[in-house]
Tab-separated table of C-alpha atoms in Angstrom:
chain	number	residue	atom	x	y	z
A	1	MET	CA	-15.163	195.856	62.641
A	2	ALA	CA	-11.807	194.772	63.974
A	3	ASN	CA	-11.245	191.170	64.943
A	4	SER	CA	-10.904	191.992	68.636
A	5	ASP	CA	-14.341	193.683	68.530
A	6	ARG	CA	-15.843	190.528	67.107
A	7	THR	CA	-14.350	188.475	69.920
A	8	THR	CA	-15.782	190.934	72.441
A	9	ALA	CA	-19.206	190.623	70.847
A	10	ALA	CA	-19.005	186.829	71.103
A	11	THR	CA	-17.974	187.030	74.756
A	12	ASP	CA	-20.841	189.428	75.421
A	13	TRP	CA	-23.174	186.863	73.983
A	14	GLU	CA	-21.754	184.155	76.232
A	15	SER	CA	-22.310	186.311	79.282
A	16	ARG	CA	-25.879	187.033	78.253
A	17	SER	CA	-26.736	183.467	77.349
A	18	GLY	CA	-27.578	182.409	80.901
A	19	GLU	CA	-30.947	181.512	82.320
A	20	SER	CA	-34.016	183.692	82.383
A	21	ARG	CA	-33.840	185.995	85.403
A	22	LEU	CA	-37.626	186.250	85.430
A	23	ARG	CA	-37.767	182.501	85.846
A	24	GLN	CA	-35.256	182.600	88.700
A	25	VAL	CA	-37.326	185.197	90.550
A	26	LEU	CA	-40.530	183.196	90.097
A	27	GLU	CA	-38.974	179.877	91.007
A	28	ALA	CA	-37.469	181.412	94.131
A	29	GLY	CA	-41.067	182.086	95.177
A	30	GLN	CA	-40.728	185.855	95.016
A	31	PHE	CA	-43.626	188.056	93.912
A	32	ALA	CA	-42.608	189.135	90.420
A	33	VAL	CA	-43.269	192.450	88.690
A	34	THR	CA	-43.227	192.800	84.931
A	35	ALA	CA	-44.256	195.799	82.868
A	36	GLU	CA	-45.011	196.679	79.294
A	37	LEU	CA	-42.585	198.812	77.306
A	38	GLU	CA	-43.987	201.470	75.040
A	39	ALA	CA	-42.487	200.378	71.702
A	40	PRO	CA	-41.417	203.598	69.976
A	41	ASP	CA	-42.575	204.832	66.577
A	42	SER	CA	-38.976	205.545	65.784
A	43	ALA	CA	-35.810	204.065	64.325
A	44	ASP	CA	-33.655	205.430	67.154
A	45	PRO	CA	-32.469	202.942	69.828
A	46	LYS	CA	-32.283	205.816	72.347
A	47	ASP	CA	-36.089	205.872	72.423
A	48	VAL	CA	-36.136	202.231	73.549
A	49	PHE	CA	-33.516	202.900	76.226
A	50	ALA	CA	-35.408	205.966	77.485
A	51	ASN	CA	-38.676	204.020	77.801
A	52	ALA	CA	-36.986	200.988	79.386
A	53	ALA	CA	-35.228	203.243	81.913
A	54	LYS	CA	-38.635	204.228	83.348
A	55	LEU	CA	-39.308	200.560	84.184
A	56	GLY	CA	-35.966	198.824	84.613
A	57	ASP	CA	-35.303	199.543	88.288
A	58	VAL	CA	-38.579	198.139	89.573
A	59	CYS	CA	-39.273	195.258	87.170
A	60	ASP	CA	-38.152	191.648	86.849
A	61	GLY	CA	-39.061	191.651	83.174
A	62	ILE	CA	-40.062	194.132	80.487
A	63	ASN	CA	-42.461	193.053	77.744
A	64	ALA	CA	-41.958	194.342	74.226
A	65	THR	CA	-45.276	194.226	72.398
A	66	ASP	CA	-45.608	192.813	68.900
A	67	GLY	CA	-47.652	195.429	67.087
A	68	SER	CA	-50.069	195.876	69.998
A	69	GLY	CA	-53.645	196.585	68.996
A	70	ALA	CA	-52.556	195.840	65.417
A	71	ASN	CA	-50.698	199.153	65.269
A	72	CYS	CA	-47.192	199.234	63.821
A	73	HIS	CA	-44.328	200.138	66.188
A	74	MET	CA	-40.673	199.116	66.395
A	75	SER	CA	-40.554	195.302	66.217
A	76	SER	CA	-40.553	193.283	69.421
A	77	VAL	CA	-37.380	191.410	68.430
A	78	ALA	CA	-35.510	194.691	67.993
A	79	CYS	CA	-36.842	196.233	71.223
A	80	CYS	CA	-35.886	193.078	73.126
A	81	ALA	CA	-32.421	192.872	71.572
A	82	LEU	CA	-31.718	196.486	72.520
A	83	MET	CA	-32.979	195.935	76.053
A	84	ALA	CA	-30.893	192.766	76.466
A	85	GLN	CA	-27.847	194.682	75.251
A	86	ALA	CA	-28.457	197.330	77.915
A	87	GLY	CA	-28.785	194.715	80.670
A	88	TYR	CA	-32.569	194.659	81.050
A	89	GLU	CA	-34.592	191.438	81.165
A	90	PRO	CA	-36.828	191.513	78.078
A	91	VAL	CA	-39.938	189.430	77.422
A	92	LEU	CA	-40.481	188.899	73.704
A	93	GLN	CA	-44.137	189.028	72.699
A	94	VAL	CA	-44.883	186.969	69.597
A	95	SER	CA	-48.254	187.302	67.928
A	96	CYS	CA	-49.649	185.024	65.206
A	97	ARG	CA	-51.251	187.880	63.302
A	98	ASP	CA	-48.420	189.104	61.083
A	99	ARG	CA	-46.046	186.231	60.416
A	100	ASN	CA	-46.315	182.651	59.214
A	101	ARG	CA	-44.628	179.664	60.820
A	102	ILE	CA	-41.392	180.078	58.848
A	103	ALA	CA	-40.894	183.682	59.972
A	104	ILE	CA	-41.880	182.985	63.584
A	105	GLN	CA	-39.465	180.077	64.051
A	106	GLY	CA	-36.683	182.175	62.541
A	107	ASP	CA	-37.487	185.037	64.935
A	108	LEU	CA	-37.404	182.695	67.934
A	109	LEU	CA	-33.876	181.621	67.003
A	110	GLY	CA	-32.763	185.167	66.197
A	111	ALA	CA	-34.171	186.682	69.370
A	112	THR	CA	-32.456	184.029	71.481
A	113	ALA	CA	-29.169	184.698	69.707
A	114	LEU	CA	-29.618	188.364	70.633
A	115	GLY	CA	-30.010	187.569	74.331
A	116	VAL	CA	-33.761	187.130	74.803
A	117	ARG	CA	-34.684	184.565	77.476
A	118	ASN	CA	-38.453	184.990	77.825
A	119	VAL	CA	-41.095	184.509	75.160
A	120	LEU	CA	-44.800	185.280	75.464
A	121	CYS	CA	-46.927	183.492	72.841
A	122	LEU	CA	-50.095	185.307	71.789
A	123	THR	CA	-52.882	184.968	69.253
A	124	GLY	CA	-52.825	188.701	68.599
A	125	ASP	CA	-55.461	191.382	68.127
A	126	ASP	CA	-57.093	191.322	64.716
A	127	VAL	CA	-55.902	193.720	62.012
A	128	SER	CA	-59.293	195.437	62.188
A	129	ALA	CA	-58.392	196.799	65.657
A	130	GLY	CA	-55.480	198.851	64.328
A	131	ASP	CA	-54.811	201.797	62.068
A	132	GLN	CA	-54.083	199.679	58.986
A	133	PRO	CA	-57.197	197.476	58.864
A	134	GLU	CA	-56.672	196.804	55.170
A	135	ALA	CA	-53.644	194.608	55.980
A	136	ARG	CA	-53.724	190.851	55.414
A	137	ARG	CA	-54.223	188.812	58.556
A	138	VAL	CA	-51.932	185.774	58.710
A	139	PHE	CA	-52.836	183.559	61.710
A	140	ASP	CA	-50.951	180.605	60.244
A	141	PHE	CA	-50.520	179.360	63.830
A	142	ASP	CA	-52.843	179.839	66.763
A	143	ALA	CA	-51.360	180.691	70.171
A	144	LEU	CA	-51.307	177.047	71.277
A	145	GLN	CA	-49.640	175.752	68.153
A	146	LEU	CA	-47.083	178.554	68.525
A	147	LEU	CA	-46.463	177.594	72.163
A	148	ARG	CA	-46.000	173.932	71.356
A	149	THR	CA	-43.736	174.717	68.398
A	150	ALA	CA	-41.542	176.957	70.579
A	151	GLU	CA	-41.409	174.144	73.130
A	152	ILE	CA	-40.472	171.571	70.482
A	153	MET	CA	-37.652	173.817	69.262
A	154	ARG	CA	-36.283	174.155	72.785
A	155	ASP	CA	-36.803	170.630	74.146
A	156	GLN	CA	-36.485	168.455	71.043
A	157	GLY	CA	-33.944	170.720	69.335
A	158	VAL	CA	-35.732	170.603	65.985
A	159	LEU	CA	-37.765	172.887	63.774
A	160	LEU	CA	-41.350	171.950	62.965
A	161	SER	CA	-40.050	170.359	59.770
A	162	GLY	CA	-37.976	167.967	61.865
A	163	ARG	CA	-34.693	169.595	60.817
A	164	LYS	CA	-32.163	169.605	63.653
A	165	LEU	CA	-30.935	172.772	65.361
A	166	THR	CA	-27.217	172.882	66.201
A	167	THR	CA	-27.961	175.008	69.278
A	168	PRO	CA	-31.589	174.954	70.402
A	169	PRO	CA	-33.017	178.146	71.899
A	170	ALA	CA	-33.334	178.265	75.687
A	171	TYR	CA	-36.226	180.391	76.795
A	172	PHE	CA	-38.852	180.661	79.497
A	173	LEU	CA	-42.196	180.181	77.757
A	174	GLY	CA	-45.293	182.165	78.543
A	175	ALA	CA	-48.841	182.655	77.353
A	176	ALA	CA	-51.725	185.023	77.961
A	177	ALA	CA	-55.062	184.398	79.653
A	178	ASN	CA	-58.196	186.498	79.606
A	179	PRO	CA	-60.582	185.415	82.381
A	180	PHE	CA	-62.792	188.478	81.825
A	181	VAL	CA	-64.474	187.666	78.497
A	182	PRO	CA	-66.965	184.927	77.551
A	183	PRO	CA	-67.134	182.047	78.053
A	184	ARG	CA	-65.958	183.050	81.526
A	185	ASP	CA	-66.925	179.796	83.219
A	186	LEU	CA	-64.753	177.798	80.790
A	187	ARG	CA	-61.685	180.039	80.546
A	188	HIS	CA	-59.756	177.849	82.989
A	189	LEU	CA	-59.941	175.035	80.419
A	190	ARG	CA	-58.043	177.179	77.944
A	191	LEU	CA	-55.484	177.895	80.652
A	192	ALA	CA	-55.111	174.135	81.195
A	193	LYS	CA	-54.584	173.606	77.484
A	194	LYS	CA	-51.940	176.342	77.332
A	195	ILE	CA	-50.053	174.750	80.212
A	196	GLU	CA	-50.212	171.407	78.426
A	197	ALA	CA	-48.873	173.070	75.271
A	198	GLY	CA	-45.844	174.375	77.146
A	199	ALA	CA	-46.703	177.559	79.047
A	200	GLN	CA	-44.514	178.063	82.129
A	201	PHE	CA	-45.781	181.524	82.990
A	202	ILE	CA	-49.000	183.404	82.299
A	203	GLN	CA	-49.631	187.119	81.982
A	204	THR	CA	-53.329	187.976	82.060
A	205	GLN	CA	-55.340	190.693	80.370
A	206	TYR	CA	-56.085	193.821	82.472
A	207	CYS	CA	-57.827	192.877	85.712
A	208	PHE	CA	-60.351	195.500	86.808
A	209	ASP	CA	-62.912	192.997	88.108
A	210	VAL	CA	-61.425	191.114	91.054
A	211	PRO	CA	-64.491	188.914	91.812
A	212	VAL	CA	-64.461	187.567	88.235
A	213	PHE	CA	-60.745	186.886	88.552
A	214	GLU	CA	-61.220	185.160	91.897
A	215	ALA	CA	-63.847	182.845	90.394
A	216	PHE	CA	-61.449	182.000	87.566
A	217	MET	CA	-58.646	181.226	90.005
A	218	ARG	CA	-60.941	179.051	92.092
A	219	ARG	CA	-61.737	176.918	89.042
A	220	ALA	CA	-58.060	176.849	88.064
A	221	ARG	CA	-57.086	175.723	91.562
A	222	ASP	CA	-59.755	173.000	91.477
A	223	MET	CA	-57.909	171.602	88.449
A	224	GLY	CA	-54.574	171.941	90.269
A	225	LEU	CA	-53.316	174.455	87.697
A	226	HIS	CA	-51.927	176.923	90.257
A	227	GLY	CA	-49.072	174.557	91.011
A	228	LYS	CA	-48.157	174.067	87.370
A	229	VAL	CA	-47.674	177.621	86.162
A	230	HIS	CA	-46.522	181.039	87.385
A	231	LEU	CA	-49.413	183.434	86.980
A	232	LEU	CA	-48.947	187.202	86.743
A	233	VAL	CA	-52.075	189.353	86.864
A	234	GLY	CA	-52.361	192.178	84.343
A	235	VAL	CA	-53.036	195.567	85.928
A	236	GLY	CA	-52.757	199.200	84.916
A	237	PRO	CA	-53.682	202.752	85.891
A	238	LEU	CA	-56.592	204.468	84.156
A	239	ARG	CA	-56.063	208.131	83.360
A	240	SER	CA	-59.744	209.116	83.406
A	241	GLU	CA	-63.244	207.775	82.812
A	242	ARG	CA	-62.830	208.725	79.156
A	243	ALA	CA	-59.704	206.590	78.885
A	244	ALA	CA	-61.645	203.759	80.548
A	245	GLU	CA	-64.552	204.122	78.112
A	246	PHE	CA	-62.154	204.126	75.193
A	247	MET	CA	-60.364	201.025	76.413
A	248	ARG	CA	-63.432	198.972	77.091
A	249	SER	CA	-65.139	199.867	73.829
A	250	ARG	CA	-62.166	199.931	71.451
A	251	VAL	CA	-59.417	197.692	72.809
A	252	PRO	CA	-60.309	194.019	72.191
A	253	GLY	CA	-60.797	191.929	75.317
A	254	VAL	CA	-60.731	194.664	77.971
A	255	HIS	CA	-63.516	194.529	80.558
A	256	ILE	CA	-63.946	197.441	82.996
A	257	PRO	CA	-66.911	197.335	85.418
A	258	ASP	CA	-69.207	200.390	85.527
A	259	ALA	CA	-68.320	200.978	89.193
A	260	ILE	CA	-64.722	201.845	88.279
A	261	VAL	CA	-65.736	204.141	85.433
A	262	GLU	CA	-68.204	205.931	87.739
A	263	ARG	CA	-65.607	206.265	90.481
A	264	LEU	CA	-63.293	208.050	88.046
A	265	ALA	CA	-66.145	210.202	86.705
A	266	LYS	CA	-66.973	211.395	90.231
A	267	THR	CA	-63.353	212.335	90.953
A	268	PRO	CA	-62.465	216.016	90.355
A	269	ARG	CA	-60.489	216.528	87.201
A	270	LYS	CA	-57.185	217.361	88.914
A	271	SER	CA	-57.051	214.154	90.925
A	272	LYS	CA	-58.312	211.689	88.294
A	273	ARG	CA	-54.808	210.518	87.492
A	274	GLU	CA	-54.063	209.967	91.169
A	275	GLU	CA	-57.361	208.087	91.563
A	276	GLY	CA	-56.448	205.824	88.626
A	277	ILE	CA	-53.169	204.945	90.328
A	278	ARG	CA	-54.986	204.355	93.619
A	279	ILE	CA	-57.429	201.942	91.940
A	280	CYS	CA	-54.492	200.090	90.381
A	281	VAL	CA	-52.694	199.772	93.725
A	282	GLU	CA	-55.906	198.546	95.404
A	283	ILE	CA	-56.356	195.867	92.744
A	284	ILE	CA	-52.738	194.712	93.181
A	285	GLU	CA	-53.250	194.454	96.934
A	286	GLN	CA	-56.399	192.375	96.419
A	287	VAL	CA	-55.064	189.949	93.784
A	288	LYS	CA	-51.854	189.479	95.775
A	289	GLN	CA	-53.919	187.700	98.429
A	290	ILE	CA	-55.321	185.152	95.979
A	291	GLU	CA	-53.710	181.712	96.079
A	292	GLY	CA	-51.888	180.924	92.849
A	293	VAL	CA	-50.994	184.526	91.967
A	294	HIS	CA	-47.224	184.869	91.589
A	295	GLY	CA	-46.862	188.426	90.378
A	296	VAL	CA	-48.304	191.348	88.479
A	297	HIS	CA	-47.831	192.596	84.939
A	298	ILE	CA	-48.246	196.379	84.788
A	299	MET	CA	-49.488	197.817	81.513
A	300	ALA	CA	-49.382	201.583	81.996
A	301	TYR	CA	-50.051	202.560	78.421
A	302	ARG	CA	-48.604	206.030	77.706
A	303	GLN	CA	-47.961	206.614	81.421
A	304	GLU	CA	-45.010	204.305	82.034
A	305	GLU	CA	-43.518	206.886	84.416
A	306	THR	CA	-46.186	205.906	86.975
A	307	VAL	CA	-44.934	202.309	87.204
A	308	PRO	CA	-42.249	202.878	89.886
A	309	GLU	CA	-44.794	204.718	92.046
A	310	ILE	CA	-47.353	201.920	91.640
A	311	VAL	CA	-44.772	199.267	92.546
A	312	GLU	CA	-43.647	201.222	95.598
A	313	ARG	CA	-47.129	202.015	96.876
A	314	ALA	CA	-48.223	198.408	96.430
A	315	GLY	CA	-45.295	197.403	98.628
A	316	LEU	CA	-43.611	195.338	95.929
A	317	LEU	CA	-40.254	197.080	95.987
A	318	ARG	CA	-37.306	194.861	96.829
A	319	GLU	CA	-33.609	194.632	96.087
A	320	LYS	CA	-33.272	193.462	92.504
A	321	PRO	CA	-30.312	191.205	91.718
A	322	LYS	CA	-27.944	193.147	89.503
A	323	GLY	CA	-27.874	191.729	85.998
B	1	MET	CA	-68.348	177.732	48.296
B	2	THR	CA	-70.787	179.674	50.419
B	3	THR	CA	-69.690	182.500	52.644
B	4	PHE	CA	-70.798	182.709	56.240
B	5	ALA	CA	-73.365	185.449	55.651
B	6	GLU	CA	-75.000	183.552	52.790
B	7	SER	CA	-75.296	180.178	54.398
B	8	LYS	CA	-76.472	181.762	57.619
B	9	ARG	CA	-79.612	182.599	55.693
B	10	MET	CA	-80.036	179.052	54.415
B	11	PRO	CA	-83.294	177.744	55.875
B	12	GLY	CA	-82.802	175.216	58.641
B	13	SER	CA	-79.020	175.305	58.866
B	14	GLU	CA	-78.908	177.388	62.057
B	15	TRP	CA	-81.462	175.085	63.667
B	16	LEU	CA	-79.363	172.075	62.733
B	17	LYS	CA	-76.118	173.632	63.976
B	18	ASP	CA	-77.651	173.754	67.432
B	19	ARG	CA	-78.321	170.002	67.377
B	20	PRO	CA	-74.757	168.770	68.028
B	21	ARG	CA	-75.932	165.345	69.208
B	22	LEU	CA	-77.785	164.739	65.993
B	23	LEU	CA	-74.842	166.005	63.976
B	24	GLU	CA	-72.282	163.845	65.765
B	25	ALA	CA	-74.448	160.796	65.107
B	26	VAL	CA	-74.633	161.725	61.411
B	27	TYR	CA	-70.874	162.283	61.447
B	28	GLN	CA	-70.179	158.894	62.981
B	29	GLY	CA	-72.558	157.205	60.557
B	30	SER	CA	-71.125	158.868	57.484
B	31	GLU	CA	-67.575	158.024	58.497
B	32	ALA	CA	-68.505	154.359	58.806
B	33	GLY	CA	-70.442	154.517	55.516
B	34	LEU	CA	-67.558	156.163	53.695
B	35	ARG	CA	-65.070	153.574	54.905
B	36	LEU	CA	-67.419	150.858	53.677
B	37	PHE	CA	-68.204	152.244	50.233
B	38	TYR	CA	-64.942	153.966	49.401
B	39	PRO	CA	-63.231	150.889	47.887
B	40	VAL	CA	-66.312	150.276	45.712
B	41	LEU	CA	-66.551	153.907	44.620
B	42	ARG	CA	-62.913	153.996	43.674
B	43	ARG	CA	-63.357	150.918	41.478
B	44	VAL	CA	-66.581	152.055	39.821
B	45	LEU	CA	-65.729	155.712	39.130
B	46	PRO	CA	-63.288	156.735	36.370
B	47	ALA	CA	-59.870	158.036	37.522
B	48	GLY	CA	-60.018	161.462	39.162
B	49	TRP	CA	-63.782	161.320	39.586
B	50	THR	CA	-63.734	160.025	43.166
B	51	GLU	CA	-62.070	163.224	44.321
B	52	ARG	CA	-64.405	165.372	42.216
B	53	VAL	CA	-67.469	163.670	43.653
B	54	PHE	CA	-66.115	163.943	47.186
B	55	VAL	CA	-65.182	167.619	46.922
B	56	TRP	CA	-68.530	168.447	45.390
B	57	SER	CA	-70.541	166.554	48.012
B	58	GLU	CA	-68.536	168.092	50.849
B	59	GLU	CA	-69.020	171.590	49.471
B	60	VAL	CA	-72.758	171.016	49.315
B	61	SER	CA	-73.410	169.046	52.507
B	62	LYS	CA	-70.795	170.437	54.898
B	63	GLY	CA	-71.159	173.856	53.309
B	64	TYR	CA	-74.828	173.857	54.195
B	65	LEU	CA	-74.461	172.334	57.652
B	66	PHE	CA	-71.254	173.933	58.930
B	67	ASN	CA	-70.271	176.751	56.538
B	68	CYS	CA	-67.362	174.440	55.682
B	69	GLN	CA	-64.313	176.364	54.446
B	70	MET	CA	-62.779	173.264	52.771
B	71	CYS	CA	-59.572	173.221	54.826
B	72	GLY	CA	-59.261	169.560	53.877
B	73	GLN	CA	-58.549	168.343	57.448
B	74	CYS	CA	-61.844	168.135	59.248
B	75	ILE	CA	-61.850	168.140	63.072
B	76	LEU	CA	-65.575	168.928	63.515
B	77	HIS	CA	-66.161	166.169	66.056
B	78	SER	CA	-63.398	167.645	68.261
B	79	THR	CA	-64.809	171.168	68.052
B	80	GLY	CA	-68.426	170.728	69.120
B	81	MET	CA	-69.509	170.048	65.519
B	82	THR	CA	-68.744	173.737	64.853
B	83	CYS	CA	-66.348	174.562	62.017
B	84	PRO	CA	-63.312	176.349	63.530
B	85	MET	CA	-62.253	177.717	60.147
B	86	ASN	CA	-65.188	180.152	60.395
B	87	CYS	CA	-63.205	181.900	63.116
B	88	PRO	CA	-61.624	184.892	61.308
B	89	LYS	CA	-58.347	184.072	63.081
B	90	ASN	CA	-58.581	180.383	62.040
B	91	LEU	CA	-58.133	179.295	65.652
B	92	ARG	CA	-58.260	175.502	66.118
B	93	ASN	CA	-57.613	175.371	69.870
B	94	GLY	CA	-60.207	177.561	71.540
B	95	PRO	CA	-61.387	181.179	71.728
B	96	CYS	CA	-59.041	184.165	71.640
B	97	GLY	CA	-59.057	186.853	74.312
B	98	GLY	CA	-60.988	189.280	72.153
B	99	VAL	CA	-64.478	187.790	72.571
B	100	ARG	CA	-67.016	190.574	73.210
B	101	GLN	CA	-68.985	190.723	76.445
B	102	ASN	CA	-72.123	189.612	74.533
B	103	GLY	CA	-70.284	186.506	73.328
B	104	ASN	CA	-69.793	187.786	69.797
B	105	CYS	CA	-66.677	187.784	67.621
B	106	GLU	CA	-63.979	190.460	67.989
B	107	VAL	CA	-63.635	190.751	64.219
B	108	ILE	CA	-67.258	190.355	63.050
B	109	PRO	CA	-69.310	192.075	65.780
B	110	ASP	CA	-72.698	190.624	64.762
B	111	MET	CA	-71.469	187.014	64.541
B	112	PRO	CA	-71.480	184.817	67.668
B	113	CYS	CA	-67.962	183.639	68.573
B	114	VAL	CA	-67.389	180.295	66.869
B	115	TRP	CA	-65.610	178.998	69.973
B	116	VAL	CA	-68.236	180.086	72.485
B	117	GLN	CA	-70.707	178.037	70.430
B	118	ALA	CA	-68.250	175.180	70.005
B	119	TRP	CA	-67.677	174.855	73.748
B	120	GLN	CA	-71.416	174.957	74.490
B	121	ARG	CA	-72.118	172.283	71.886
B	122	ASP	CA	-69.195	170.084	72.915
B	123	ALA	CA	-70.650	169.969	76.440
B	124	GLN	CA	-73.879	168.489	75.005
B	125	MET	CA	-72.175	165.828	72.910
B	126	GLU	CA	-72.152	162.190	74.011
B	127	ARG	CA	-69.833	160.430	71.593
B	128	TYR	CA	-67.032	162.954	71.110
B	129	GLY	CA	-67.756	165.365	73.997
B	130	GLY	CA	-64.569	166.490	75.757
B	131	GLU	CA	-62.395	166.072	72.658
B	132	ILE	CA	-62.358	169.859	72.455
B	133	GLN	CA	-59.497	169.785	74.992
B	134	LEU	CA	-57.212	167.945	72.533
B	135	LEU	CA	-54.316	170.034	71.279
B	136	GLN	CA	-54.809	170.484	67.526
B	137	ARG	CA	-51.698	170.620	65.371
B	138	PRO	CA	-50.993	173.433	62.888
B	139	VAL	CA	-53.162	173.481	59.773
B	140	ASN	CA	-51.686	171.944	56.631
B	141	ARG	CA	-52.415	174.831	54.263
B	142	ALA	CA	-51.514	172.666	51.262
B	143	LEU	CA	-54.745	170.720	51.784
B	144	GLN	CA	-56.997	173.766	51.281
B	145	ASN	CA	-59.855	172.977	48.837
B	146	SER	CA	-59.161	169.246	48.838
B	147	SER	CA	-61.533	166.598	50.183
B	148	ALA	CA	-61.242	166.046	53.923
B	149	TRP	CA	-63.038	162.704	53.540
B	150	LEU	CA	-60.536	161.505	50.976
B	151	ASN	CA	-57.637	162.793	53.079
B	152	LEU	CA	-59.036	160.853	56.033
B	153	LEU	CA	-59.560	157.627	54.072
B	154	GLU	CA	-56.157	157.825	52.418
B	155	GLY	CA	-54.425	158.808	55.657
B	156	VAL	CA	-53.140	162.043	54.106
B	157	ASP	CA	-53.917	164.136	57.173
B	158	ALA	CA	-53.018	161.444	59.712
B	159	GLN	CA	-49.635	162.968	60.470
B	160	GLY	CA	-48.655	166.520	61.218
B	161	PRO	CA	-45.329	168.195	60.474
B	162	PRO	CA	-42.421	165.817	61.348
B	163	GLY	CA	-41.256	167.894	64.345
B	164	TRP	CA	-44.792	167.956	65.726
B	165	SER	CA	-45.562	164.288	65.084
B	166	ALA	CA	-42.563	163.170	67.109
B	167	ILE	CA	-44.270	164.720	70.143
B	168	GLU	CA	-47.650	163.179	69.354
B	169	LEU	CA	-46.177	159.691	69.185
B	170	GLU	CA	-44.605	159.902	72.637
């Protein structure tokens, strides 16, 4: 690499090192849209660019999963770095399942150096959910300890060991919430604890049961949590009743009411896909009305090409600031 | 050390686990007792034997009562008198998002979620109830298999990692 190239690379970094655009959108009070990138089973960056291109025009942030469902894909740090390079706004998902505290803190610094400005801290699905269940589970941190550690690195400018960072990472910190699994009537307490540990935004698990979500939000509002965090509701289109059955029985933490499965089963085969999109749009329209909801997070697993249509039909399309 | 499946079969232990108010009283009493007798024990017992006695009694008593995993930094009174190290993900700050609709564990389908039980029991507790909302620092893995009682009395587990402790002191 020639010297001039190195200078260019450094300047590129400077231009990318600004604030999180997702944060700007949320703090401006706009209804945010994020979506989940399908992390490729490939070593070719073109596959990341192709998948991100399906989402980029309609999203304020694109999540790169960290071995979702305990299946191995291209790493979230790499997916995010490639997206940042191409001008997208990546959200780095960090799970506690595969790496100990030394590796995770190193990744937080590295990802920031590569232009990542949003971090989502997760516990992670267990290894038994994936296709390599014989792997060792790590879980050195839990999601809250990870959140607080990431916050300490940013705000105190030190590693967990107390060692000083010359340039602390600047990121917008997020966490997950799942209001749809037991103990449902206490899930808002976990949300409160995550906010205390440093969460600035929340992306929830798939919402297919709006009444359950409404009850959760009511309890959260009673604690005043809606004013302390930006909450994005997880949504996604279901391809068929078989896909729904698979998700609710095999994917940890996904709850789909029988009514939705039956509605898809009754739909003629040719229009099932369309019906899945319609259900997704209906759910967005309903959760949008709930006080304390600041956006949606669309997880269209293996049908990312439907995301622009969903965003448009839900009336969420707006001029995105050019990055 | 007993595994979960084994001690689950131990007569009476499941009944006792669902008596968090009794257990927290025992906990409070034994902490006071330990603080009182520890200086005597240390003087009477030959060098190295205090730790041996402590580890052995914790393995037996807490093993029976809580399926203790000997993490060496006990926070039972802040987790509904339910040992969080029985969670296959070792979570110390509440349940993950994988809890099954019947309230059982994502990883071990026929085991009730440790944290669903912990939250229910914490709500019944009088002395330490509500402490479940405290943010628990990362586990010190170097203390595995040591005596949590001794670590408490000697102040070994009083402080977390330096970066973390700075926050706690604020």
